[in-house]
CSV table of C-alpha atoms and ligand atoms in Angstrom, one decimal:
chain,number,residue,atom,x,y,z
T,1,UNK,CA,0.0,0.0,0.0
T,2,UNK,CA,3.0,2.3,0.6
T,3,UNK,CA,3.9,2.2,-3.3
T,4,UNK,CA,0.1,3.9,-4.1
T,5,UNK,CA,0.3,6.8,-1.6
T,6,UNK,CA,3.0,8.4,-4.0
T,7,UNK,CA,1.6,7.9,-6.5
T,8,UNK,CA,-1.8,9.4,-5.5
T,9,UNK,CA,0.0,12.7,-4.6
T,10,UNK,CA,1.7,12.7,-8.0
T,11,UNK,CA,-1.6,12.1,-9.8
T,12,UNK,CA,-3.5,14.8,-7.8
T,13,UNK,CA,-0.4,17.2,-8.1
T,14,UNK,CA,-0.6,17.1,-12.4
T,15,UNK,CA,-4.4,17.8,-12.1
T,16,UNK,CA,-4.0,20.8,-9.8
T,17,UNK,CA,-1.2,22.3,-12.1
T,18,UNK,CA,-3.4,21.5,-15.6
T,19,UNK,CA,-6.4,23.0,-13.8
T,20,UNK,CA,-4.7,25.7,-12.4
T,21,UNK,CA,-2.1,26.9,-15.3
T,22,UNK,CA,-5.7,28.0,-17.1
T,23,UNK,CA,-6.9,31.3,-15.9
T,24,UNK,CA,-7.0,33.3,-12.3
T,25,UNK,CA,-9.9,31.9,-9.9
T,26,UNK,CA,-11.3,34.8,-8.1
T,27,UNK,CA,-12.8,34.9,-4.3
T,28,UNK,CA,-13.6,30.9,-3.8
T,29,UNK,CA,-15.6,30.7,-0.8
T,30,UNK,CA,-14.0,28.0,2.2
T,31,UNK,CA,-15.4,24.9,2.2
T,32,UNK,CA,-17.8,24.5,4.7
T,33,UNK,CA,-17.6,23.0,7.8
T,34,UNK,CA,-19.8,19.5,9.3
T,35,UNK,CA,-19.6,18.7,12.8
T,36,UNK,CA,-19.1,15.0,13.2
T,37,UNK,CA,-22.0,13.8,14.6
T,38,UNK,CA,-22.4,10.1,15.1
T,39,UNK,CA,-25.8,8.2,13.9
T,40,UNK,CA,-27.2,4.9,15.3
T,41,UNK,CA,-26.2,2.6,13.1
T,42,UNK,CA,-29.6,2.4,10.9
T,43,UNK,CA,-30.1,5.7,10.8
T,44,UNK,CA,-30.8,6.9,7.0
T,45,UNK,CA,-28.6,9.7,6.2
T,46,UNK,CA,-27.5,11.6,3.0
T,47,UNK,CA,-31.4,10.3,1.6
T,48,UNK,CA,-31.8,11.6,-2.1
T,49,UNK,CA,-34.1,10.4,-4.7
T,50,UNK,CA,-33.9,10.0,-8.4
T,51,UNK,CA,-36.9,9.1,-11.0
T,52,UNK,CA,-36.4,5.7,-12.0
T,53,UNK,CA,-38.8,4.7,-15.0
T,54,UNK,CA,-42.4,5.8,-15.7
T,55,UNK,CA,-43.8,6.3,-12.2
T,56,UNK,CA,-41.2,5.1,-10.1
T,57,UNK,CA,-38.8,6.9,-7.5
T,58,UNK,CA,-35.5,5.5,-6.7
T,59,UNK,CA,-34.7,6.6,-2.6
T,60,UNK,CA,-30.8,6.1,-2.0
T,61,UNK,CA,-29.3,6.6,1.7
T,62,UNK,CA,-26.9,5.6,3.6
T,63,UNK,CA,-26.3,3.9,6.6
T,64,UNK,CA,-23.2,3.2,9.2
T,65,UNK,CA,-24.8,-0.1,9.6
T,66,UNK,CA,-24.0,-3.5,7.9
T,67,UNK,CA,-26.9,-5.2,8.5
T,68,UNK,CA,-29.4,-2.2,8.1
T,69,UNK,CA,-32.5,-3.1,6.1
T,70,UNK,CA,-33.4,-1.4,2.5
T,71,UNK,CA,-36.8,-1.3,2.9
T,72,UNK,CA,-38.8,2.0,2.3
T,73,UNK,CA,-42.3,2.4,3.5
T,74,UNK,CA,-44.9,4.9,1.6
T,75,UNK,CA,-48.0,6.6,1.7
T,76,UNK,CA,-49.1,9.9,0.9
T,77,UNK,CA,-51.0,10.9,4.8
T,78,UNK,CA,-48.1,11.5,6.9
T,79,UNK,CA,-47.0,9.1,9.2
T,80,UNK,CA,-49.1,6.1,7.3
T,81,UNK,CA,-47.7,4.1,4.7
T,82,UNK,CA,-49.9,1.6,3.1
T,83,UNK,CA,-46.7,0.4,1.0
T,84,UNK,CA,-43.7,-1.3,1.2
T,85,UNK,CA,-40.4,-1.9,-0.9
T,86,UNK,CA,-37.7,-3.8,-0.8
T,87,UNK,CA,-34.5,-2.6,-2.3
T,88,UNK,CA,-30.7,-3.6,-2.6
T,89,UNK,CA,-27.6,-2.2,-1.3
T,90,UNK,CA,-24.0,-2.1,-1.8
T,91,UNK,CA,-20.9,-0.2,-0.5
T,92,UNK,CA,-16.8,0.5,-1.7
T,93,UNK,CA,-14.0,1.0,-0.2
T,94,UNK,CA,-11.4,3.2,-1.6
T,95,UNK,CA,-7.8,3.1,0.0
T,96,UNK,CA,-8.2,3.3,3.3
T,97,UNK,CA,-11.6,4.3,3.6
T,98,UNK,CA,-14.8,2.3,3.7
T,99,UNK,CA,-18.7,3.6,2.5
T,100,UNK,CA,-21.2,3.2,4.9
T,101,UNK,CA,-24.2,0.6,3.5
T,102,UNK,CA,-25.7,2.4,0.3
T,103,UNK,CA,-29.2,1.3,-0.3
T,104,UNK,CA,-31.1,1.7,-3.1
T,105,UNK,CA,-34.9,1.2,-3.1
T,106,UNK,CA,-37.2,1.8,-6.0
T,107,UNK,CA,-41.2,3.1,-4.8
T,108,UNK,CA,-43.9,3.0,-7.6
T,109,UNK,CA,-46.2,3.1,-9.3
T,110,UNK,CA,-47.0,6.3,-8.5
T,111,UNK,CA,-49.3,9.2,-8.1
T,112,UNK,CA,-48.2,12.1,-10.7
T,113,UNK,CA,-48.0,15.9,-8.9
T,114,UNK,CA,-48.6,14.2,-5.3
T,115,UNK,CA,-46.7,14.3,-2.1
T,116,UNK,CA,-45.9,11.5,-0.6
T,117,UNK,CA,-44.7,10.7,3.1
T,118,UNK,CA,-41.7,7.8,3.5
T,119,UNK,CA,-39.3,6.3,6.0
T,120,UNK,CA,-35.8,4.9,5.4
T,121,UNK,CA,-35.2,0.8,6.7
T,122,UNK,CA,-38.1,1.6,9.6
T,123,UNK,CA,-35.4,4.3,11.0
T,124,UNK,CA,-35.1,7.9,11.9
T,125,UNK,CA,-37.4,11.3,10.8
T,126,UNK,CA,-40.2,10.9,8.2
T,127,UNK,CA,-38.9,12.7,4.5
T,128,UNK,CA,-41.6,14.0,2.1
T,129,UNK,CA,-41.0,13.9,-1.7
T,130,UNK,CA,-43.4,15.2,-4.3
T,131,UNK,CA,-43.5,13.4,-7.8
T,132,UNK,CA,-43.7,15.8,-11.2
T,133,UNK,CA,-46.6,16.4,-12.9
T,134,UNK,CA,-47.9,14.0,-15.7
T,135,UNK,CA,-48.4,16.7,-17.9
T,136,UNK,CA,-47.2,20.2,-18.8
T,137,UNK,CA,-46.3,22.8,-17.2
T,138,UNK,CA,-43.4,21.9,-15.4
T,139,UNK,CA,-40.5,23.3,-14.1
T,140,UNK,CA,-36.7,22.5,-13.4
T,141,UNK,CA,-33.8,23.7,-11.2
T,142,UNK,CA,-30.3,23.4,-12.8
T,143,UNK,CA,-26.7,24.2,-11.5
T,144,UNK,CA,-24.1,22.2,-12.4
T,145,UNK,CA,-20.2,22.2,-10.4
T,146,UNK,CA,-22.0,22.8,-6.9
T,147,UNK,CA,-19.2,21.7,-4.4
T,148,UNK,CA,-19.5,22.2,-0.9
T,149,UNK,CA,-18.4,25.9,0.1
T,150,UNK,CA,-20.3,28.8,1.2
T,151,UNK,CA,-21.4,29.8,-2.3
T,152,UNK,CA,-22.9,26.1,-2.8
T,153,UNK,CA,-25.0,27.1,0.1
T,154,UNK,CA,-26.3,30.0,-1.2
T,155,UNK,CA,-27.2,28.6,-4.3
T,156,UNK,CA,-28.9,25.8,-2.8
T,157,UNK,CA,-30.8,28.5,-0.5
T,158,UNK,CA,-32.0,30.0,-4.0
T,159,UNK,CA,-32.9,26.9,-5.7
T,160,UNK,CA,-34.9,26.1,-2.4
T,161,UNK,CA,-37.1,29.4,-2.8
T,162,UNK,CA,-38.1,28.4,-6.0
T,163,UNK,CA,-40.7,26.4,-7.2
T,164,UNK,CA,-39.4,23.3,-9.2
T,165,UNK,CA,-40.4,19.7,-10.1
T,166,UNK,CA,-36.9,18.1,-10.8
T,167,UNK,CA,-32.9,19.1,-10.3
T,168,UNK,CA,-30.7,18.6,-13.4
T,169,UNK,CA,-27.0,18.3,-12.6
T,170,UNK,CA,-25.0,18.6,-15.8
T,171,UNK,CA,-21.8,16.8,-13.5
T,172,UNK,CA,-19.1,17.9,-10.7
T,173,UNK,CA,-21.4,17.4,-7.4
T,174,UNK,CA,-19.2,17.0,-4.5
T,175,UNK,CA,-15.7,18.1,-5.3
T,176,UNK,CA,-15.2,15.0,-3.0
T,177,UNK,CA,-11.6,15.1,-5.2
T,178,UNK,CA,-10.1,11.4,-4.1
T,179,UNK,CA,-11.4,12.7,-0.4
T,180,UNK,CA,-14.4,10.0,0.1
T,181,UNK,CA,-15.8,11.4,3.4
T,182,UNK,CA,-16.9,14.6,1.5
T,183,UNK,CA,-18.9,12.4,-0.6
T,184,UNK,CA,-20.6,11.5,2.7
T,185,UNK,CA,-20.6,15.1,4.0
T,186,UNK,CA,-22.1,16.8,0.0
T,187,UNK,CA,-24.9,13.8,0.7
T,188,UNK,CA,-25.8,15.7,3.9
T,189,UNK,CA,-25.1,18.8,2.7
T,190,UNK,CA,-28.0,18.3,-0.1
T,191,UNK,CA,-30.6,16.2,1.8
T,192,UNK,CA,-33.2,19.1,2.8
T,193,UNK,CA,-33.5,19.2,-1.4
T,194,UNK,CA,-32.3,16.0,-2.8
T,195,UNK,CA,-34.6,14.0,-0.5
T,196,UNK,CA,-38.1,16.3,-1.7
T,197,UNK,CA,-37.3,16.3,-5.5
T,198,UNK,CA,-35.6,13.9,-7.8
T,199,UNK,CA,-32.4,15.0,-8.6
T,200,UNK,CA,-31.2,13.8,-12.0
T,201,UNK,CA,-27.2,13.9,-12.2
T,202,UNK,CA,-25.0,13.3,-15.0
T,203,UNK,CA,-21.1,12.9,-14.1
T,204,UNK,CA,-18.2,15.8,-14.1
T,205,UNK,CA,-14.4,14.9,-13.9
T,206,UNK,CA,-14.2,15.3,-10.6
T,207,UNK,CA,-16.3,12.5,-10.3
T,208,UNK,CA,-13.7,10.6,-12.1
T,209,UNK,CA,-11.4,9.5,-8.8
T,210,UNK,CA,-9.0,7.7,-10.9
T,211,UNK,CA,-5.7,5.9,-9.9
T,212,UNK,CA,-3.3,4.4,-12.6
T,213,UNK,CA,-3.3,0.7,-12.1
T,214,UNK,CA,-5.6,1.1,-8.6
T,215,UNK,CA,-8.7,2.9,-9.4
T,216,UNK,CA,-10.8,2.8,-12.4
T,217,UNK,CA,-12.9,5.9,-12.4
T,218,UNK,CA,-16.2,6.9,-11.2
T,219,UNK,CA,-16.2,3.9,-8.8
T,220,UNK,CA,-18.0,6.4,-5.5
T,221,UNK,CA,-20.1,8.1,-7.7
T,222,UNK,CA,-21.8,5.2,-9.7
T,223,UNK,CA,-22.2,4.0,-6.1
T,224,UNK,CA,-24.2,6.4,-4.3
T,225,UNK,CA,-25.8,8.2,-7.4
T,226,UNK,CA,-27.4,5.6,-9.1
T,227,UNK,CA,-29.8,6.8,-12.1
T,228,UNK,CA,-32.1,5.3,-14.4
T,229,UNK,CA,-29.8,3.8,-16.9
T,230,UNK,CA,-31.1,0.2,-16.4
T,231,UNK,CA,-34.5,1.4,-17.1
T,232,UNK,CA,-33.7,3.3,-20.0
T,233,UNK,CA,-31.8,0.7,-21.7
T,234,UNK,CA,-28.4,1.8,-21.4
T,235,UNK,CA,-25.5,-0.6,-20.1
T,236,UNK,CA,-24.3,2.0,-18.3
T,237,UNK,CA,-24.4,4.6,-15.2
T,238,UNK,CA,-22.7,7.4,-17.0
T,239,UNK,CA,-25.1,7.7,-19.8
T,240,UNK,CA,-29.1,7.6,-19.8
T,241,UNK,CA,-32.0,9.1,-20.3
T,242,UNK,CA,-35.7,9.7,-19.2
T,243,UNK,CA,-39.4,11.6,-19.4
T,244,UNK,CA,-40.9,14.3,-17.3
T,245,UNK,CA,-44.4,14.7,-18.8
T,246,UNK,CA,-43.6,16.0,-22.0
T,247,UNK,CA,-40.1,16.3,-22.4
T,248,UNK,CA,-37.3,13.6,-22.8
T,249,UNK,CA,-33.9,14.2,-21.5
T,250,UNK,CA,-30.8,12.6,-22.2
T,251,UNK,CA,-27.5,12.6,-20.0
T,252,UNK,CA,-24.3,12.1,-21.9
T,253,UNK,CA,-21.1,11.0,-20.3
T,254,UNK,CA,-18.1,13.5,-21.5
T,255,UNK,CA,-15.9,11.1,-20.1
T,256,UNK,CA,-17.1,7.8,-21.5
T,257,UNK,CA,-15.9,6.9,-25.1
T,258,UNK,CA,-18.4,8.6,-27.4
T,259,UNK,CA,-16.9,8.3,-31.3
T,260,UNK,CA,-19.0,6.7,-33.8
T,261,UNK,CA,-18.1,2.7,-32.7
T,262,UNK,CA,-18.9,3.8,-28.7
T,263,UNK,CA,-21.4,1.8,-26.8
T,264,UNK,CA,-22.4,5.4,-25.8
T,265,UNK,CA,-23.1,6.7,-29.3
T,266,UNK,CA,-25.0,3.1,-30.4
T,267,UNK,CA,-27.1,3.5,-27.0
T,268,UNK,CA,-27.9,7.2,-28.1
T,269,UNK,CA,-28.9,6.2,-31.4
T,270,UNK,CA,-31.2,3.8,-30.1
T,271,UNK,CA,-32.9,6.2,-27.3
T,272,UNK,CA,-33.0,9.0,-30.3
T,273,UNK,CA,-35.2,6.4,-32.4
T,274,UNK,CA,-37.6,5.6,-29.8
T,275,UNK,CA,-38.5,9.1,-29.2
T,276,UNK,CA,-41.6,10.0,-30.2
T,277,UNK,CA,-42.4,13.9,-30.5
T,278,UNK,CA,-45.9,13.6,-30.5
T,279,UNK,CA,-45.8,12.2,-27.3
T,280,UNK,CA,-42.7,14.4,-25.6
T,281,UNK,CA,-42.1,17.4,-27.9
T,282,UNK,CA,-39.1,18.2,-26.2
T,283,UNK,CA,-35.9,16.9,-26.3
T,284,UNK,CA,-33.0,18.2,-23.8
T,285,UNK,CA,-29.5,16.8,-23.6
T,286,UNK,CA,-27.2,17.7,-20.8
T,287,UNK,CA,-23.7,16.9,-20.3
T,288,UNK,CA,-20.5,18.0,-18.6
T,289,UNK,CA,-17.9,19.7,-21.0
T,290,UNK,CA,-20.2,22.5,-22.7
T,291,UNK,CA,-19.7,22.5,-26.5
T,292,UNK,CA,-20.1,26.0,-27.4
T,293,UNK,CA,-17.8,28.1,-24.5
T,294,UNK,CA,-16.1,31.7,-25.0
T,295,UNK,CA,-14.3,31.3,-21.6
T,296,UNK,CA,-10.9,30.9,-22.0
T,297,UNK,CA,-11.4,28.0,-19.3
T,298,UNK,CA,-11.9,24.5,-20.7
T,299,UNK,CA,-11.5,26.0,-24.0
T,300,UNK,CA,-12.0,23.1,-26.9
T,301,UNK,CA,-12.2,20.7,-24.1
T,302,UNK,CA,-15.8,19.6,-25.6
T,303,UNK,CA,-14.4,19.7,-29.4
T,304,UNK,CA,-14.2,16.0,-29.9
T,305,UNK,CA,-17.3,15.1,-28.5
T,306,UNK,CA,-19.5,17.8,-30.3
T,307,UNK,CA,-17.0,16.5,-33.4
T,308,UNK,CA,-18.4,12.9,-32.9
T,309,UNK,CA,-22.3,13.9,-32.1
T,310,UNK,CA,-23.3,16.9,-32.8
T,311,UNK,CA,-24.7,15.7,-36.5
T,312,UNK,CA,-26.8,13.2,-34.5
T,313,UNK,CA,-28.1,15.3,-32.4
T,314,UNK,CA,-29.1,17.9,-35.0
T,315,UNK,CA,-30.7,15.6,-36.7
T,316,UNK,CA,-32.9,14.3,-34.2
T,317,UNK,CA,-33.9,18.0,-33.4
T,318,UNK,CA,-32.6,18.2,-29.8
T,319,UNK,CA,-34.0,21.7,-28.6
T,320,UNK,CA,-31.3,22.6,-25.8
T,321,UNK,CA,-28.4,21.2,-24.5
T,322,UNK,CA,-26.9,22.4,-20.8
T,323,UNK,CA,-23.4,21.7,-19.8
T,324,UNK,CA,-21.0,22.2,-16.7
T,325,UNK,CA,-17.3,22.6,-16.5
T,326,UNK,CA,-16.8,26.4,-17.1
T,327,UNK,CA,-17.8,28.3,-13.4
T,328,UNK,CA,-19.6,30.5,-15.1
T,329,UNK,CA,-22.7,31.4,-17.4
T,330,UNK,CA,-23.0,31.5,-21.0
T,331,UNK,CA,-26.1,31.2,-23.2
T,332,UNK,CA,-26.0,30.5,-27.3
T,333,UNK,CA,-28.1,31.2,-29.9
T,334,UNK,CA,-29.5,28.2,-31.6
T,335,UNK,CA,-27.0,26.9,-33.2
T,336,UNK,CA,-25.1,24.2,-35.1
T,337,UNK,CA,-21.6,23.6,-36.5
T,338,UNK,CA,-20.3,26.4,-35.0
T,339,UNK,CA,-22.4,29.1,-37.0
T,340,UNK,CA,-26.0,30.4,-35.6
T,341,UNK,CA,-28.7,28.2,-37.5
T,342,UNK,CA,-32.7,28.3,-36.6
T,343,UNK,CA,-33.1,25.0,-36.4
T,344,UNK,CA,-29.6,23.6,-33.9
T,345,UNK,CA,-30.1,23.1,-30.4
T,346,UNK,CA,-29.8,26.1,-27.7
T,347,UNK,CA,-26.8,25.8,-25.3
T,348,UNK,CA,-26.0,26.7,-21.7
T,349,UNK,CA,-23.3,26.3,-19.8
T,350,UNK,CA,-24.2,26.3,-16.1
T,351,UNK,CA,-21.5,25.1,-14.0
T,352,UNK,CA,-21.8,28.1,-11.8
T,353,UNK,CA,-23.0,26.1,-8.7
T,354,UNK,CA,-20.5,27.4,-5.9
T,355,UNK,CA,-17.4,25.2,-5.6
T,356,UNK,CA,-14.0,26.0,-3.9
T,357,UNK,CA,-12.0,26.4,-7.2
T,358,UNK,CA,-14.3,29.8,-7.8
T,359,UNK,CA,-15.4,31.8,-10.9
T,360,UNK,CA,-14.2,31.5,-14.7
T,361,UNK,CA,-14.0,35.4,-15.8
T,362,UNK,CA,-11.5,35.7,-18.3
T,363,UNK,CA,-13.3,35.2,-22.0
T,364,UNK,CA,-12.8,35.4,-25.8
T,365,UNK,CA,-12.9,38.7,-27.3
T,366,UNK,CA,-14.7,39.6,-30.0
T,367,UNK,CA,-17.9,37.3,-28.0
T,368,UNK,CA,-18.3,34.7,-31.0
T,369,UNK,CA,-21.4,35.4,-33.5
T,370,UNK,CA,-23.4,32.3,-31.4
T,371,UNK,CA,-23.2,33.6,-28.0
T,372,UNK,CA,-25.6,35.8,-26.6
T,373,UNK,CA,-25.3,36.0,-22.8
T,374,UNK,CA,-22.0,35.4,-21.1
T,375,UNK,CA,-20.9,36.1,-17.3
T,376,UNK,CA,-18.5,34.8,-14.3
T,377,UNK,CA,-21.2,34.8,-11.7
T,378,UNK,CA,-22.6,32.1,-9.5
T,379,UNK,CA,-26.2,31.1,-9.4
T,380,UNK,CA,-28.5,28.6,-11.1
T,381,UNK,CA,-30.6,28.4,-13.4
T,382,UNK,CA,-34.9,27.6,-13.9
T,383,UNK,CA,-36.8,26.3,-16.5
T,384,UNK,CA,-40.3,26.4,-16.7
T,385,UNK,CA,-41.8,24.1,-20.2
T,386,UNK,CA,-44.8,25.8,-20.0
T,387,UNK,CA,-47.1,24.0,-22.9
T,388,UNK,CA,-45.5,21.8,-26.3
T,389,UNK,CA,-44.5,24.7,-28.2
T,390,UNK,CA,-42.9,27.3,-25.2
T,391,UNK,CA,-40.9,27.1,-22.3
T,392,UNK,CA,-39.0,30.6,-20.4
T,393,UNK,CA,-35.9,29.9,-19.3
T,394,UNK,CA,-34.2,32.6,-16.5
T,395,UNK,CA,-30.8,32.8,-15.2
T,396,UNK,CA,-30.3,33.5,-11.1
T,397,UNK,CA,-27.5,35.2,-9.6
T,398,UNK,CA,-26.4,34.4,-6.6
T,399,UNK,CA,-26.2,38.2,-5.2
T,400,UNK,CA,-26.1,36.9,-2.4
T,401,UNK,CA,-29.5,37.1,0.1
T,402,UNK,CA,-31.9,37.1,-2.9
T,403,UNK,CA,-31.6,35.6,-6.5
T,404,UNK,CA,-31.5,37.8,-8.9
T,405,UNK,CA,-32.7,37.5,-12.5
T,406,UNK,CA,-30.1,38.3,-14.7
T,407,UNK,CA,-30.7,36.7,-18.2
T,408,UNK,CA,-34.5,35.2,-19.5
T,409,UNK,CA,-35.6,34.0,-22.3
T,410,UNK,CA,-38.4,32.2,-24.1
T,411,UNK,CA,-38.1,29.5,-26.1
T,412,UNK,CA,-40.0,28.1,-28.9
T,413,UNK,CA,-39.7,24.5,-29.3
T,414,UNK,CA,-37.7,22.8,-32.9
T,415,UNK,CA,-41.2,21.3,-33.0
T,416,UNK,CA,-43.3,23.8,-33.7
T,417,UNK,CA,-41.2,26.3,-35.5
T,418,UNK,CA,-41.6,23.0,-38.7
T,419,UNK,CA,-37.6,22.8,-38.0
T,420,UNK,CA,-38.4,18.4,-37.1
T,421,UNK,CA,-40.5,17.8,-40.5
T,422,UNK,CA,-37.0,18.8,-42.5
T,423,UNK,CA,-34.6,16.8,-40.6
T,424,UNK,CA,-37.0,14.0,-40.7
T,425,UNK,CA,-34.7,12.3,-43.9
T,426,UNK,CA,-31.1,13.0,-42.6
T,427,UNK,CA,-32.7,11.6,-39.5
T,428,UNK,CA,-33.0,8.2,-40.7
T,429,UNK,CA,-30.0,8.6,-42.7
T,430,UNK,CA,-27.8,8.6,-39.8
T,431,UNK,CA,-30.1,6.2,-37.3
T,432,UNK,CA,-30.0,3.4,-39.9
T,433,UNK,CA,-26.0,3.8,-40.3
T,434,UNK,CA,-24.5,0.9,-38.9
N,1,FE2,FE1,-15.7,19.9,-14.4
């Protein structure tokens, strides 16, 4: 074990230095501070939940106990649950540390737009969750790169103020950074929400945790943040996608192999043919590295993966597509190839969460012809899909007691601006490739 200490150090010294050599960080805010606090052993603790197929919740926790049941009980009066599941668990150890027991417990069918009332393995406080609407409108919180510093707290105080369905992470949650006990601490740190709405998460680098010849990557993450990827057909925890009413999302992995021979790419070509835009309208994509980026940070980072799937993606009409990465803001105009184009998907880059390696301010000058809105600000971001053709999308700063609305738009959907009926052809061109 002495041998892998070194070269843990080494590893984590090269990242620092290629992260760091970039561009200036300003005014990070410390990394907040947990208490330890010891839990009888069954005690549920960092609870979150996650849809997991058509009207079914997956409830993940943890617990310090081995031998702690993964049952969840269900109702929607509080304190009365007329249902019961069982569920499975499963723990790591990385180095010298060990998980606590990670259960996983899928609840369903259930009610649409309903709260309902649930207790962890017959343990500890009562949580209450409400499931999205079945139908249009509906709204979502995203913020991407959140960390675990004061500036993660206030965007989470924002997020909380609003009134949102479903989370969308676009990657980088806990800065946990090789460190597994902040994996445990971010869990805590994001209960209050996490365990009320479904968070849907999609994987960052810093989820990555490699080690040459000792680690393969994303070994805590795919362990505690399990998502729906069995249930949408995909082989895999890094890329997936599911429906909220009428919209169908689609997390890509920027780290996972995605050229043109890529079980990623096949898996996406496959989802992308079983959509049906009667039925959800609206397709969104989110992912970590943000294609289209005037920061000077991360620059061409996303390159070869908009190289490899941006004509797929433009053919199946995708409407918007949100990346992480860059600490800071940017919206595009629709857009494909590079050049503004009517009918290419919208893009946002929202990694402006709060983490400790702060703010992304220095960009490209002349702004590039695509890009509308660009700033180094923290905050998050709300999207409200109000019917099949228009959904208003607004920007939040963190500034700092109140959000404040700094960019909004509304959007019309590739559907009903007659962009889908002329990409119908290439379409099928490229899905019947083999
Ligand atoms: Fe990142």
């Amino acid at each position: 074990m002495e041998g892998k200490i070194p070269t843990l150090v080494l590893v984590l010294c090269i990242f620092s230095a290629a992260v760091a050599a970039d561009y200036v960080r300003p005014q990070p805010r410390k990394t907040l501070d947990f208490p330890w606090d010891r839990k009888p052993s069954s005690y549920p603790q960092q609870v979150h939940i996650s849809l997991a197929g058509d009207r079914h919740m997956r409830i993940s926790w943890v617990t310090d106990g081995k031998s702690s049941p993964s049952y969840v009980e269900y109702g929607t009066s509080p304190g009365r649950y007329d249902s019961t599941a069982q569920g499975e668990s499963t723990s790591y150890s990385y180095l010298f540390y060990s998980s606590g027991k990670i259960h996983h417990t899928v609840i369903g069918p259930l009610e649409s737009n309903t709260v309902y009332f649930y207790r962890c393995g017959g343990e500890g406080p009562e949580f209450q969750l409400k499931t999205p609407p079945a139908e249009l409108p509906v709204a979502f919180a995203i913020a991407g790169d959140l960390g675990q510093t004061g500036w993660t707290k206030s965007t989470l105080d924002h997020i909380d103020q609003c009134k949102y369905d479903v989370h969308l992470l676009p990657g980088d949650l806990s800065y946990a950074d090789y460190i597994q006990h902040r994996w445990d601490t971010f869990g805590e740190l994001v209960q209050p929400l996490a365990s009320a709405r479904p968070w849907m998460v999609t994987q960052g680098n810093h989820e990555m945790e490699s080690i040459p010849l000792i680690k393969d990557g994303f070994q805590s993450y795919n362990a505690r943040w399990k998502m729906p990827y069995e249930e949408s057909g995909s082989s895999s925890n890094l890329f997936y996608s599911f429906e909220v009413a009428d919209i169908h999302l689609i997390m890509l992995g920027s780290y996972t192999d995605y050229d043109e021979d890529s079980e990623q790419y096949n898996w996406l070509k496959a989802d992308l043919s079983k959509v049906d835009r009667s039925k959800t309208p609206w397709l969104i994509v989110l992912s970590h590295v943000p294609w289209y980026n005037s920061n000077y940070a991360h620059q061409g980072e996303g390159d070869g993966m908009m190289q490899a799937m941006e004509p797929l993606l433009y053919a199946a009409g995708v409407d918007m597509v949100f990346a992480g990465h860059v600490h800071a803001y940017e919206r595009s105009k629709r857009v494909n190839g590079g050049k503004p184009d009517p009918c290419g998907a919208l893009h946002i880059t929202i990694g402006d969460g709060g983490n400790r390696e702060g703010l992304a301010h220095r960009y490209k000058d002349p702004q590039p012809e695509w890009s509308v809105f660009r700033e180094a600000s923290f905050g998050h971001g709300e999207l409200k899909v109000v019917n099949s053709s228009h959904a208003f999308w607004s920007w939040h700063r963190n500034d700092d007691d109140e959000p404040v609305r700094s960019d909004q738009l509304w959007i019309t959907s590739l559907k009903s601006s007659g962009c889908l009926a002329e990409k119908k052809h290439s379409l099928r061109k490229i899905l019947m490739a083999p």
